[in-house]
């Protein structure tokens, strides 16, 4: 049984002060249905990916909210896994389809974050860490520790980290829905404000509003296919990790996805990976098997992950320049890759979505564009 | 994020065991943009430390700079601004042993 991405849609990402959470949900859902060119009643169920609407927008019960935007009120539920909420919701839908519970489902990811002050958003995001055992941490602080561990073991440099943001801002220039359309030099990134040493402002993905939706079906229709998927988990705290120079959850998720797809890392032409911080992309391209452990930073600085390199990483601009509306990100990665496949720009693409500092990871492999 | 009194009481059972124990900083980052409740202390260090063979993550005491390899002692310090429930949160922070 094959799952096809029948339709997909990504809203503009950014500071969308004139748009509410519901506006974003509605735009993404209607956009995906229009793109699939289907009767809306073919949607049998809706899964909503979201982390913070209960806290930032005082709106829970997002399943019912999404369902009420459709005329036939299909069954709906919200799925939360911090920044991996989107990837997890897609996996849940795939399981619903493969179990034959449904034939056609919609997954929509949404987050409305920019109404909060920076300190409030920082505190909200810190909720993805272990509240009790990592008290006082922030997301940049946890990724700061991961960065220090990588620097210590492999000699990863400031310049290599900056090369990640430099490339992603450049690539976002080709994505009209990206939050930022501005390029930064390696020098500008390396001299930007320190947030949690050694992480600087231009290493960090932004606070964003946005939504993305996909229509998935097991019906025999044309379109990009889900070739494989996998989910991995790890300890919530860094203190309990066996290694700080890799995300074990990514490795486990990738193993499952590669096995299901019957391919290996060398077959992947493009990937959208979770660069919430620069080190996130370096860890991802190593843990997914695109580069040897410890070589990710060097490869990025050499241009091996940019257009024309060995493998194109984050053609959308990633989270860094594309934007990171938390619950929408995992769905956006899949929607963006599906669109590239549909346009014939890539044959086999991979997406990697991470929750927290690596407690959850989801990997998808898409193909079938030929 | 506020610690409610019941959570705080449960957490204290673990924190008090750590008080006075010594260890070593494995990694230390300096938090310059903090959450609302810790803004007052920023910049402060957040460390991954080895305390008697077990790893813990905790804030550094005050604005003291902690570096990899520094010897530390677990000490009782204010964790955040007082909550609306009137709770003044004290907990374990890492202080450099000079």
PDB file of C-alpha atoms in Angstrom, chain A residues 63-362:
ATOM      1  CA  UNK A  63      -8.751  19.115  16.625  1.00  0.00           C
ATOM      2  CA  UNK A  64     -12.306  20.383  16.939  1.00  0.00           C
ATOM      3  CA  UNK A  65     -11.229  23.836  15.762  1.00  0.00           C
ATOM      4  CA  UNK A  66      -9.745  22.361  12.569  1.00  0.00           C
ATOM      5  CA  UNK A  67     -12.689  20.036  12.039  1.00  0.00           C
ATOM      6  CA  UNK A  68     -15.115  22.929  12.334  1.00  0.00           C
ATOM      7  CA  UNK A  69     -13.380  24.580   9.374  1.00  0.00           C
ATOM      8  CA  UNK A  70     -14.629  21.757   7.148  1.00  0.00           C
ATOM      9  CA  UNK A  71     -18.323  21.336   6.251  1.00  0.00           C
ATOM     10  CA  UNK A  72     -18.572  17.660   7.255  1.00  0.00           C
ATOM     11  CA  UNK A  73     -16.765  17.819  10.650  1.00  0.00           C
ATOM     12  CA  UNK A  74     -14.370  14.879  10.148  1.00  0.00           C
ATOM     13  CA  UNK A  75     -12.773  13.270  13.223  1.00  0.00           C
ATOM     14  CA  UNK A  76      -9.770  15.325  14.310  1.00  0.00           C
ATOM     15  CA  UNK A  77      -7.134  15.433  17.017  1.00  0.00           C
ATOM     16  CA  UNK A  78      -4.110  17.453  18.035  1.00  0.00           C
ATOM     17  CA  UNK A  79      -0.660  15.857  18.271  1.00  0.00           C
ATOM     18  CA  UNK A  80       2.168  17.435  20.264  1.00  0.00           C
ATOM     19  CA  UNK A  81       5.874  16.572  20.331  1.00  0.00           C
ATOM     20  CA  UNK A  82       7.468  20.012  20.742  1.00  0.00           C
ATOM     21  CA  UNK A  83       9.217  21.041  17.512  1.00  0.00           C
ATOM     22  CA  UNK A  84       8.651  17.518  16.122  1.00  0.00           C
ATOM     23  CA  UNK A  85       4.855  17.839  16.398  1.00  0.00           C
ATOM     24  CA  UNK A  86       4.522  18.116  12.608  1.00  0.00           C
ATOM     25  CA  UNK A  87       6.576  15.040  11.795  1.00  0.00           C
ATOM     26  CA  UNK A  88       4.788  13.038  14.479  1.00  0.00           C
ATOM     27  CA  UNK A  89       1.354  14.056  13.184  1.00  0.00           C
ATOM     28  CA  UNK A  90       2.306  12.918   9.682  1.00  0.00           C
ATOM     29  CA  UNK A  91       3.549   9.575  11.053  1.00  0.00           C
ATOM     30  CA  UNK A  92       0.300   9.147  13.000  1.00  0.00           C
ATOM     31  CA  UNK A  93      -1.671   9.816   9.829  1.00  0.00           C
ATOM     32  CA  UNK A  94       0.452   7.348   7.861  1.00  0.00           C
ATOM     33  CA  UNK A  95      -0.284   4.700  10.466  1.00  0.00           C
ATOM     34  CA  UNK A  96      -3.987   5.543  10.182  1.00  0.00           C
ATOM     35  CA  UNK A  97      -3.766   5.056   6.430  1.00  0.00           C
ATOM     36  CA  UNK A  98      -1.639   1.897   6.493  1.00  0.00           C
ATOM     37  CA  UNK A  99      -3.986   0.311   9.025  1.00  0.00           C
ATOM     38  CA  UNK A 100      -6.825   1.026   6.551  1.00  0.00           C
ATOM     39  CA  UNK A 101      -8.684   3.050   9.157  1.00  0.00           C
ATOM     40  CA  UNK A 102      -8.821   5.826   6.576  1.00  0.00           C
ATOM     41  CA  UNK A 103      -8.081   6.255   2.875  1.00  0.00           C
ATOM     42  CA  UNK A 104      -7.532  10.004   2.802  1.00  0.00           C
ATOM     43  CA  UNK A 105      -6.378  12.224   5.645  1.00  0.00           C
ATOM     44  CA  UNK A 106      -5.188  15.736   6.203  1.00  0.00           C
ATOM     45  CA  UNK A 107      -2.329  16.808   8.465  1.00  0.00           C
ATOM     46  CA  UNK A 108      -2.072  20.484   9.285  1.00  0.00           C
ATOM     47  CA  UNK A 109       0.637  22.056  11.419  1.00  0.00           C
ATOM     48  CA  UNK A 110       0.203  25.516  12.849  1.00  0.00           C
ATOM     49  CA  UNK A 111       1.816  27.878  15.343  1.00  0.00           C
ATOM     50  CA  UNK A 112       1.168  31.510  16.201  1.00  0.00           C
ATOM     51  CA  UNK A 113       4.160  32.728  18.213  1.00  0.00           C
ATOM     52  CA  UNK A 114       4.955  36.337  17.482  1.00  0.00           C
ATOM     53  CA  UNK A 115       2.303  37.879  19.728  1.00  0.00           C
ATOM     54  CA  UNK A 116       4.479  36.802  22.682  1.00  0.00           C
ATOM     55  CA  UNK A 117       7.406  38.835  23.988  1.00  0.00           C
ATOM     56  CA  UNK A 118      10.867  37.293  23.408  1.00  0.00           C
ATOM     57  CA  UNK A 119      11.226  36.248  27.066  1.00  0.00           C
ATOM     58  CA  UNK A 120       7.735  34.642  26.997  1.00  0.00           C
ATOM     59  CA  UNK A 121       8.543  32.773  23.775  1.00  0.00           C
ATOM     60  CA  UNK A 122      11.897  31.687  25.239  1.00  0.00           C
ATOM     61  CA  UNK A 123      10.080  30.333  28.291  1.00  0.00           C
ATOM     62  CA  UNK A 124       7.450  28.604  26.163  1.00  0.00           C
ATOM     63  CA  UNK A 125      10.116  26.890  24.047  1.00  0.00           C
ATOM     64  CA  UNK A 126      12.041  25.913  27.186  1.00  0.00           C
ATOM     65  CA  UNK A 127       8.949  23.856  28.054  1.00  0.00           C
ATOM     66  CA  UNK A 128      10.217  21.228  25.608  1.00  0.00           C
ATOM     67  CA  UNK A 129      13.132  20.528  27.976  1.00  0.00           C
ATOM     68  CA  UNK A 130      12.799  18.619  31.254  1.00  0.00           C
ATOM     69  CA  UNK A 131      11.192  21.336  33.361  1.00  0.00           C
ATOM     70  CA  UNK A 132      12.508  19.976  36.641  1.00  0.00           C
ATOM     71  CA  UNK A 133      15.885  18.523  35.746  1.00  0.00           C
ATOM     72  CA  UNK A 134      16.931  21.253  33.295  1.00  0.00           C
ATOM     73  CA  UNK A 135      15.526  24.147  35.309  1.00  0.00           C
ATOM     74  CA  UNK A 136      16.901  27.492  34.167  1.00  0.00           C
ATOM     75  CA  UNK A 137      17.902  26.170  30.759  1.00  0.00           C
ATOM     76  CA  UNK A 138      16.863  27.728  27.482  1.00  0.00           C
ATOM     77  CA  UNK A 139      16.842  26.085  24.081  1.00  0.00           C
ATOM     78  CA  UNK A 140      19.932  27.991  22.944  1.00  0.00           C
ATOM     79  CA  UNK A 141      21.658  26.908  26.192  1.00  0.00           C
ATOM     80  CA  UNK A 142      21.019  23.198  25.532  1.00  0.00           C
ATOM     81  CA  UNK A 143      22.146  23.484  21.910  1.00  0.00           C
ATOM     82  CA  UNK A 144      25.068  25.582  23.164  1.00  0.00           C
ATOM     83  CA  UNK A 145      26.227  22.574  25.176  1.00  0.00           C
ATOM     84  CA  UNK A 146      25.785  20.305  22.120  1.00  0.00           C
ATOM     85  CA  UNK A 147      27.838  22.797  20.088  1.00  0.00           C
ATOM     86  CA  UNK A 148      30.632  22.862  22.689  1.00  0.00           C
ATOM     87  CA  UNK A 149      30.754  19.047  22.726  1.00  0.00           C
ATOM     88  CA  UNK A 150      31.067  18.912  18.912  1.00  0.00           C
ATOM     89  CA  UNK A 151      33.730  21.623  18.889  1.00  0.00           C
ATOM     90  CA  UNK A 152      35.712  19.824  21.562  1.00  0.00           C
ATOM     91  CA  UNK A 153      35.628  16.385  19.962  1.00  0.00           C
ATOM     92  CA  UNK A 154      35.877  17.271  16.269  1.00  0.00           C
ATOM     93  CA  UNK A 155      37.402  20.746  16.150  1.00  0.00           C
ATOM     94  CA  UNK A 156      34.271  22.268  14.620  1.00  0.00           C
ATOM     95  CA  UNK A 157      34.893  26.001  14.312  1.00  0.00           C
ATOM     96  CA  UNK A 158      32.908  29.222  14.527  1.00  0.00           C
ATOM     97  CA  UNK A 159      33.350  29.641  10.769  1.00  0.00           C
ATOM     98  CA  UNK A 160      31.834  26.219  10.070  1.00  0.00           C
ATOM     99  CA  UNK A 161      28.785  27.039  12.203  1.00  0.00           C
ATOM    100  CA  UNK A 162      28.370  30.358  10.431  1.00  0.00           C
ATOM    101  CA  UNK A 163      28.560  28.619   7.062  1.00  0.00           C
ATOM    102  CA  UNK A 164      25.271  26.830   7.879  1.00  0.00           C
ATOM    103  CA  UNK A 165      23.320  30.088   8.370  1.00  0.00           C
ATOM    104  CA  UNK A 166      25.113  31.752   5.483  1.00  0.00           C
ATOM    105  CA  UNK A 167      23.967  28.981   3.094  1.00  0.00           C
ATOM    106  CA  UNK A 168      20.428  28.772   4.447  1.00  0.00           C
ATOM    107  CA  UNK A 169      19.854  32.517   4.170  1.00  0.00           C
ATOM    108  CA  UNK A 170      21.156  32.369   0.590  1.00  0.00           C
ATOM    109  CA  UNK A 171      18.870  29.451  -0.306  1.00  0.00           C
ATOM    110  CA  UNK A 172      15.822  31.114   1.289  1.00  0.00           C
ATOM    111  CA  UNK A 173      16.056  33.789  -1.403  1.00  0.00           C
ATOM    112  CA  UNK A 174      14.431  31.198  -3.717  1.00  0.00           C
ATOM    113  CA  UNK A 175      11.575  30.420  -1.316  1.00  0.00           C
ATOM    114  CA  UNK A 176       8.856  33.087  -1.564  1.00  0.00           C
ATOM    115  CA  UNK A 177       7.215  31.934   1.697  1.00  0.00           C
ATOM    116  CA  UNK A 178      10.458  32.166   3.719  1.00  0.00           C
ATOM    117  CA  UNK A 179      10.495  34.470   6.739  1.00  0.00           C
ATOM    118  CA  UNK A 180      13.748  36.158   5.735  1.00  0.00           C
ATOM    119  CA  UNK A 181      14.918  37.270   2.337  1.00  0.00           C
ATOM    120  CA  UNK A 182      18.239  38.679   3.408  1.00  0.00           C
ATOM    121  CA  UNK A 183      21.713  37.252   3.038  1.00  0.00           C
ATOM    122  CA  UNK A 184      24.342  37.430   5.777  1.00  0.00           C
ATOM    123  CA  UNK A 185      28.098  37.021   5.372  1.00  0.00           C
ATOM    124  CA  UNK A 186      30.031  34.541   7.501  1.00  0.00           C
ATOM    125  CA  UNK A 187      31.639  37.537   9.228  1.00  0.00           C
ATOM    126  CA  UNK A 188      28.262  39.114  10.089  1.00  0.00           C
ATOM    127  CA  UNK A 189      26.973  35.800  11.496  1.00  0.00           C
ATOM    128  CA  UNK A 190      30.170  35.212  13.489  1.00  0.00           C
ATOM    129  CA  UNK A 191      29.929  38.683  15.045  1.00  0.00           C
ATOM    130  CA  UNK A 192      26.195  38.678  15.823  1.00  0.00           C
ATOM    131  CA  UNK A 193      25.005  38.940  19.430  1.00  0.00           C
ATOM    132  CA  UNK A 194      25.789  36.045  21.773  1.00  0.00           C
ATOM    133  CA  UNK A 195      22.632  34.297  23.022  1.00  0.00           C
ATOM    134  CA  UNK A 196      24.049  31.285  24.916  1.00  0.00           C
ATOM    135  CA  UNK A 197      27.761  30.805  24.249  1.00  0.00           C
ATOM    136  CA  UNK A 198      28.874  29.856  21.661  1.00  0.00           C
ATOM    137  CA  UNK A 199      25.449  30.240  20.012  1.00  0.00           C
ATOM    138  CA  UNK A 200      24.885  33.625  18.424  1.00  0.00           C
ATOM    139  CA  UNK A 201      21.718  35.311  17.237  1.00  0.00           C
ATOM    140  CA  UNK A 202      22.298  34.350  13.600  1.00  0.00           C
ATOM    141  CA  UNK A 203      22.744  30.692  14.579  1.00  0.00           C
ATOM    142  CA  UNK A 204      19.150  30.663  15.882  1.00  0.00           C
ATOM    143  CA  UNK A 205      15.956  29.961  13.978  1.00  0.00           C
ATOM    144  CA  UNK A 206      13.431  32.735  14.532  1.00  0.00           C
ATOM    145  CA  UNK A 207      10.130  32.979  16.352  1.00  0.00           C
ATOM    146  CA  UNK A 208       7.506  32.622  13.618  1.00  0.00           C
ATOM    147  CA  UNK A 209       3.863  32.377  12.699  1.00  0.00           C
ATOM    148  CA  UNK A 210       2.800  29.971   9.975  1.00  0.00           C
ATOM    149  CA  UNK A 211       0.985  26.850   8.917  1.00  0.00           C
ATOM    150  CA  UNK A 212       1.392  23.994   6.454  1.00  0.00           C
ATOM    151  CA  UNK A 213      -0.904  21.178   5.391  1.00  0.00           C
ATOM    152  CA  UNK A 214      -0.703  17.953   3.405  1.00  0.00           C
ATOM    153  CA  UNK A 215      -3.434  15.667   2.084  1.00  0.00           C
ATOM    154  CA  UNK A 216      -2.306  12.033   2.247  1.00  0.00           C
ATOM    155  CA  UNK A 217      -4.091   9.176   0.529  1.00  0.00           C
ATOM    156  CA  UNK A 218      -3.745   5.477  -0.214  1.00  0.00           C
ATOM    157  CA  UNK A 219      -5.943   5.873  -3.297  1.00  0.00           C
ATOM    158  CA  UNK A 220      -4.249   5.182  -6.615  1.00  0.00           C
ATOM    159  CA  UNK A 221      -3.479   8.757  -7.608  1.00  0.00           C
ATOM    160  CA  UNK A 222      -0.497  10.565  -9.106  1.00  0.00           C
ATOM    161  CA  UNK A 223       1.888  12.530  -6.938  1.00  0.00           C
ATOM    162  CA  UNK A 224       4.919  12.254  -4.671  1.00  0.00           C
ATOM    163  CA  UNK A 225       5.032   9.093  -2.575  1.00  0.00           C
ATOM    164  CA  UNK A 226       6.044   8.458   1.033  1.00  0.00           C
ATOM    165  CA  UNK A 227       8.784   5.859   0.517  1.00  0.00           C
ATOM    166  CA  UNK A 228       9.657   5.452   4.177  1.00  0.00           C
ATOM    167  CA  UNK A 229       9.340   6.936   7.614  1.00  0.00           C
ATOM    168  CA  UNK A 230      10.790   6.393  11.063  1.00  0.00           C
ATOM    169  CA  UNK A 231      10.634   7.816  14.525  1.00  0.00           C
ATOM    170  CA  UNK A 232      13.307   7.751  17.201  1.00  0.00           C
ATOM    171  CA  UNK A 233      13.366   8.828  20.813  1.00  0.00           C
ATOM    172  CA  UNK A 234      16.065   9.568  23.369  1.00  0.00           C
ATOM    173  CA  UNK A 235      16.336  10.891  26.907  1.00  0.00           C
ATOM    174  CA  UNK A 236      14.714  14.280  27.421  1.00  0.00           C
ATOM    175  CA  UNK A 237      17.746  15.577  29.315  1.00  0.00           C
ATOM    176  CA  UNK A 238      21.258  16.035  27.988  1.00  0.00           C
ATOM    177  CA  UNK A 239      22.565  14.644  31.288  1.00  0.00           C
ATOM    178  CA  UNK A 240      21.165  11.193  30.464  1.00  0.00           C
ATOM    179  CA  UNK A 241      22.515  11.030  26.888  1.00  0.00           C
ATOM    180  CA  UNK A 242      25.229   8.515  26.079  1.00  0.00           C
ATOM    181  CA  UNK A 243      26.790  10.946  23.599  1.00  0.00           C
ATOM    182  CA  UNK A 244      26.468  14.683  23.099  1.00  0.00           C
ATOM    183  CA  UNK A 245      28.042  14.650  19.651  1.00  0.00           C
ATOM    184  CA  UNK A 246      25.091  12.977  17.966  1.00  0.00           C
ATOM    185  CA  UNK A 247      21.308  12.847  18.248  1.00  0.00           C
ATOM    186  CA  UNK A 248      20.555   9.173  18.799  1.00  0.00           C
ATOM    187  CA  UNK A 249      16.879   9.791  18.047  1.00  0.00           C
ATOM    188  CA  UNK A 250      17.775  10.956  14.517  1.00  0.00           C
ATOM    189  CA  UNK A 251      19.927   7.892  13.923  1.00  0.00           C
ATOM    190  CA  UNK A 252      17.135   5.565  15.036  1.00  0.00           C
ATOM    191  CA  UNK A 253      14.491   7.415  13.007  1.00  0.00           C
ATOM    192  CA  UNK A 254      16.730   7.342   9.920  1.00  0.00           C
ATOM    193  CA  UNK A 255      17.408   3.637  10.304  1.00  0.00           C
ATOM    194  CA  UNK A 256      13.670   2.927  10.220  1.00  0.00           C
ATOM    195  CA  UNK A 257      13.034   5.238   7.277  1.00  0.00           C
ATOM    196  CA  UNK A 258      15.916   3.927   5.156  1.00  0.00           C
ATOM    197  CA  UNK A 259      14.873   0.334   5.854  1.00  0.00           C
ATOM    198  CA  UNK A 260      11.245   0.980   4.886  1.00  0.00           C
ATOM    199  CA  UNK A 261      12.264   2.840   1.717  1.00  0.00           C
ATOM    200  CA  UNK A 262      14.889   0.228   0.813  1.00  0.00           C
ATOM    201  CA  UNK A 263      17.511   2.889   0.172  1.00  0.00           C
ATOM    202  CA  UNK A 264      20.559   4.318   1.894  1.00  0.00           C
ATOM    203  CA  UNK A 265      21.919   7.813   2.518  1.00  0.00           C
ATOM    204  CA  UNK A 266      23.789   7.873  -0.815  1.00  0.00           C
ATOM    205  CA  UNK A 267      20.481   7.706  -2.700  1.00  0.00           C
ATOM    206  CA  UNK A 268      19.157  10.935  -1.171  1.00  0.00           C
ATOM    207  CA  UNK A 269      19.530  13.990  -3.415  1.00  0.00           C
ATOM    208  CA  UNK A 270      18.109  16.718  -1.169  1.00  0.00           C
ATOM    209  CA  UNK A 271      17.113  17.051   2.457  1.00  0.00           C
ATOM    210  CA  UNK A 272      15.191  19.441   4.627  1.00  0.00           C
ATOM    211  CA  UNK A 273      16.742  19.073   8.094  1.00  0.00           C
ATOM    212  CA  UNK A 274      16.041  20.583  11.506  1.00  0.00           C
ATOM    213  CA  UNK A 275      18.487  23.508  11.743  1.00  0.00           C
ATOM    214  CA  UNK A 276      16.853  25.148  14.772  1.00  0.00           C
ATOM    215  CA  UNK A 277      20.453  26.123  15.572  1.00  0.00           C
ATOM    216  CA  UNK A 278      23.510  25.821  13.288  1.00  0.00           C
ATOM    217  CA  UNK A 279      24.786  22.777  15.177  1.00  0.00           C
ATOM    218  CA  UNK A 280      21.415  21.097  14.503  1.00  0.00           C
ATOM    219  CA  UNK A 281      22.154  20.932  10.786  1.00  0.00           C
ATOM    220  CA  UNK A 282      25.725  19.719  11.329  1.00  0.00           C
ATOM    221  CA  UNK A 283      24.530  16.943  13.649  1.00  0.00           C
ATOM    222  CA  UNK A 284      21.730  16.047  11.205  1.00  0.00           C
ATOM    223  CA  UNK A 285      23.886  15.633   8.107  1.00  0.00           C
ATOM    224  CA  UNK A 286      26.234  13.382  10.081  1.00  0.00           C
ATOM    225  CA  UNK A 287      23.549  11.362  11.893  1.00  0.00           C
ATOM    226  CA  UNK A 288      21.601  10.835   8.648  1.00  0.00           C
ATOM    227  CA  UNK A 289      24.752   9.359   7.072  1.00  0.00           C
ATOM    228  CA  UNK A 290      25.405  12.066   4.447  1.00  0.00           C
ATOM    229  CA  UNK A 291      28.821  12.823   5.941  1.00  0.00           C
ATOM    230  CA  UNK A 292      31.129  11.015   8.368  1.00  0.00           C
ATOM    231  CA  UNK A 293      30.855  11.905  12.047  1.00  0.00           C
ATOM    232  CA  UNK A 294      32.799  15.071  12.703  1.00  0.00           C
ATOM    233  CA  UNK A 295      32.924  16.069   9.026  1.00  0.00           C
ATOM    234  CA  UNK A 296      29.605  17.960   8.824  1.00  0.00           C
ATOM    235  CA  UNK A 297      31.027  21.371   9.632  1.00  0.00           C
ATOM    236  CA  UNK A 298      33.926  21.019   7.200  1.00  0.00           C
ATOM    237  CA  UNK A 299      31.597  19.813   4.438  1.00  0.00           C
ATOM    238  CA  UNK A 300      29.280  22.790   4.977  1.00  0.00           C
ATOM    239  CA  UNK A 301      32.151  25.268   4.868  1.00  0.00           C
ATOM    240  CA  UNK A 302      33.411  23.615   1.674  1.00  0.00           C
ATOM    241  CA  UNK A 303      30.010  24.091   0.004  1.00  0.00           C
ATOM    242  CA  UNK A 304      29.183  20.381  -0.202  1.00  0.00           C
ATOM    243  CA  UNK A 305      25.679  21.001   1.207  1.00  0.00           C
ATOM    244  CA  UNK A 306      24.771  23.927  -1.055  1.00  0.00           C
ATOM    245  CA  UNK A 307      23.230  23.911  -4.504  1.00  0.00           C
ATOM    246  CA  UNK A 308      25.735  22.169  -6.793  1.00  0.00           C
ATOM    247  CA  UNK A 309      27.356  20.295  -3.881  1.00  0.00           C
ATOM    248  CA  UNK A 310      27.270  16.606  -2.962  1.00  0.00           C
ATOM    249  CA  UNK A 311      23.753  16.939  -1.478  1.00  0.00           C
ATOM    250  CA  UNK A 312      21.538  20.024  -1.160  1.00  0.00           C
ATOM    251  CA  UNK A 313      20.581  20.607   2.456  1.00  0.00           C
ATOM    252  CA  UNK A 314      17.658  22.889   3.288  1.00  0.00           C
ATOM    253  CA  UNK A 315      16.765  24.203  -0.173  1.00  0.00           C
ATOM    254  CA  UNK A 316      13.880  26.126   1.473  1.00  0.00           C
ATOM    255  CA  UNK A 317      16.266  28.036   3.725  1.00  0.00           C
ATOM    256  CA  UNK A 318      15.537  25.596   6.544  1.00  0.00           C
ATOM    257  CA  UNK A 319      14.244  26.725   9.899  1.00  0.00           C
ATOM    258  CA  UNK A 320      16.920  29.388  10.148  1.00  0.00           C
ATOM    259  CA  UNK A 321      15.869  31.566   7.230  1.00  0.00           C
ATOM    260  CA  UNK A 322      12.612  29.899   6.214  1.00  0.00           C
ATOM    261  CA  UNK A 323      11.135  30.335   9.698  1.00  0.00           C
ATOM    262  CA  UNK A 324      10.149  27.971  12.498  1.00  0.00           C
ATOM    263  CA  UNK A 325       6.495  28.088  13.520  1.00  0.00           C
ATOM    264  CA  UNK A 326       7.081  25.091  15.765  1.00  0.00           C
ATOM    265  CA  UNK A 327       4.031  22.885  15.084  1.00  0.00           C
ATOM    266  CA  UNK A 328       4.072  23.676  11.371  1.00  0.00           C
ATOM    267  CA  UNK A 329       7.749  22.908  10.707  1.00  0.00           C
ATOM    268  CA  UNK A 330       7.607  19.116  10.268  1.00  0.00           C
ATOM    269  CA  UNK A 331       4.618  19.387   7.929  1.00  0.00           C
ATOM    270  CA  UNK A 332       6.233  22.249   5.987  1.00  0.00           C
ATOM    271  CA  UNK A 333       9.392  20.189   5.402  1.00  0.00           C
ATOM    272  CA  UNK A 334       7.319  17.386   3.843  1.00  0.00           C
ATOM    273  CA  UNK A 335       5.115  19.786   1.854  1.00  0.00           C
ATOM    274  CA  UNK A 336       8.169  21.622   0.516  1.00  0.00           C
ATOM    275  CA  UNK A 337       9.941  18.418  -0.490  1.00  0.00           C
ATOM    276  CA  UNK A 338       6.757  17.050  -2.114  1.00  0.00           C
ATOM    277  CA  UNK A 339       6.486  20.231  -4.159  1.00  0.00           C
ATOM    278  CA  UNK A 340      10.091  19.892  -5.375  1.00  0.00           C
ATOM    279  CA  UNK A 341       9.394  16.281  -6.377  1.00  0.00           C
ATOM    280  CA  UNK A 342       6.203  17.271  -8.185  1.00  0.00           C
ATOM    281  CA  UNK A 343       8.149  19.921 -10.111  1.00  0.00           C
ATOM    282  CA  UNK A 344      10.773  17.332 -11.104  1.00  0.00           C
ATOM    283  CA  UNK A 345      13.565  19.088  -9.208  1.00  0.00           C
ATOM    284  CA  UNK A 346      14.405  16.040  -7.083  1.00  0.00           C
ATOM    285  CA  UNK A 347      13.747  12.314  -7.263  1.00  0.00           C
ATOM    286  CA  UNK A 348      14.485  11.234  -3.713  1.00  0.00           C
ATOM    287  CA  UNK A 349      14.267  13.689  -0.831  1.00  0.00           C
ATOM    288  CA  UNK A 350      14.490  13.336   2.951  1.00  0.00           C
ATOM    289  CA  UNK A 351      13.079  15.360   5.826  1.00  0.00           C
ATOM    290  CA  UNK A 352      14.259  15.317   9.441  1.00  0.00           C
ATOM    291  CA  UNK A 353      12.235  16.942  12.219  1.00  0.00           C
ATOM    292  CA  UNK A 354      13.542  17.137  15.810  1.00  0.00           C
ATOM    293  CA  UNK A 355      11.714  17.752  19.072  1.00  0.00           C
ATOM    294  CA  UNK A 356      13.471  19.583  21.891  1.00  0.00           C
ATOM    295  CA  UNK A 357      17.198  19.031  22.162  1.00  0.00           C
ATOM    296  CA  UNK A 358      16.789  15.619  20.510  1.00  0.00           C
ATOM    297  CA  UNK A 359      14.298  13.729  22.677  1.00  0.00           C
ATOM    298  CA  UNK A 360      12.251  13.018  19.538  1.00  0.00           C
ATOM    299  CA  UNK A 361      13.151  12.808  15.860  1.00  0.00           C
ATOM    300  CA  UNK A 362      11.121  11.941  12.781  1.00  0.00           C
TER     301      UNK A 362
END
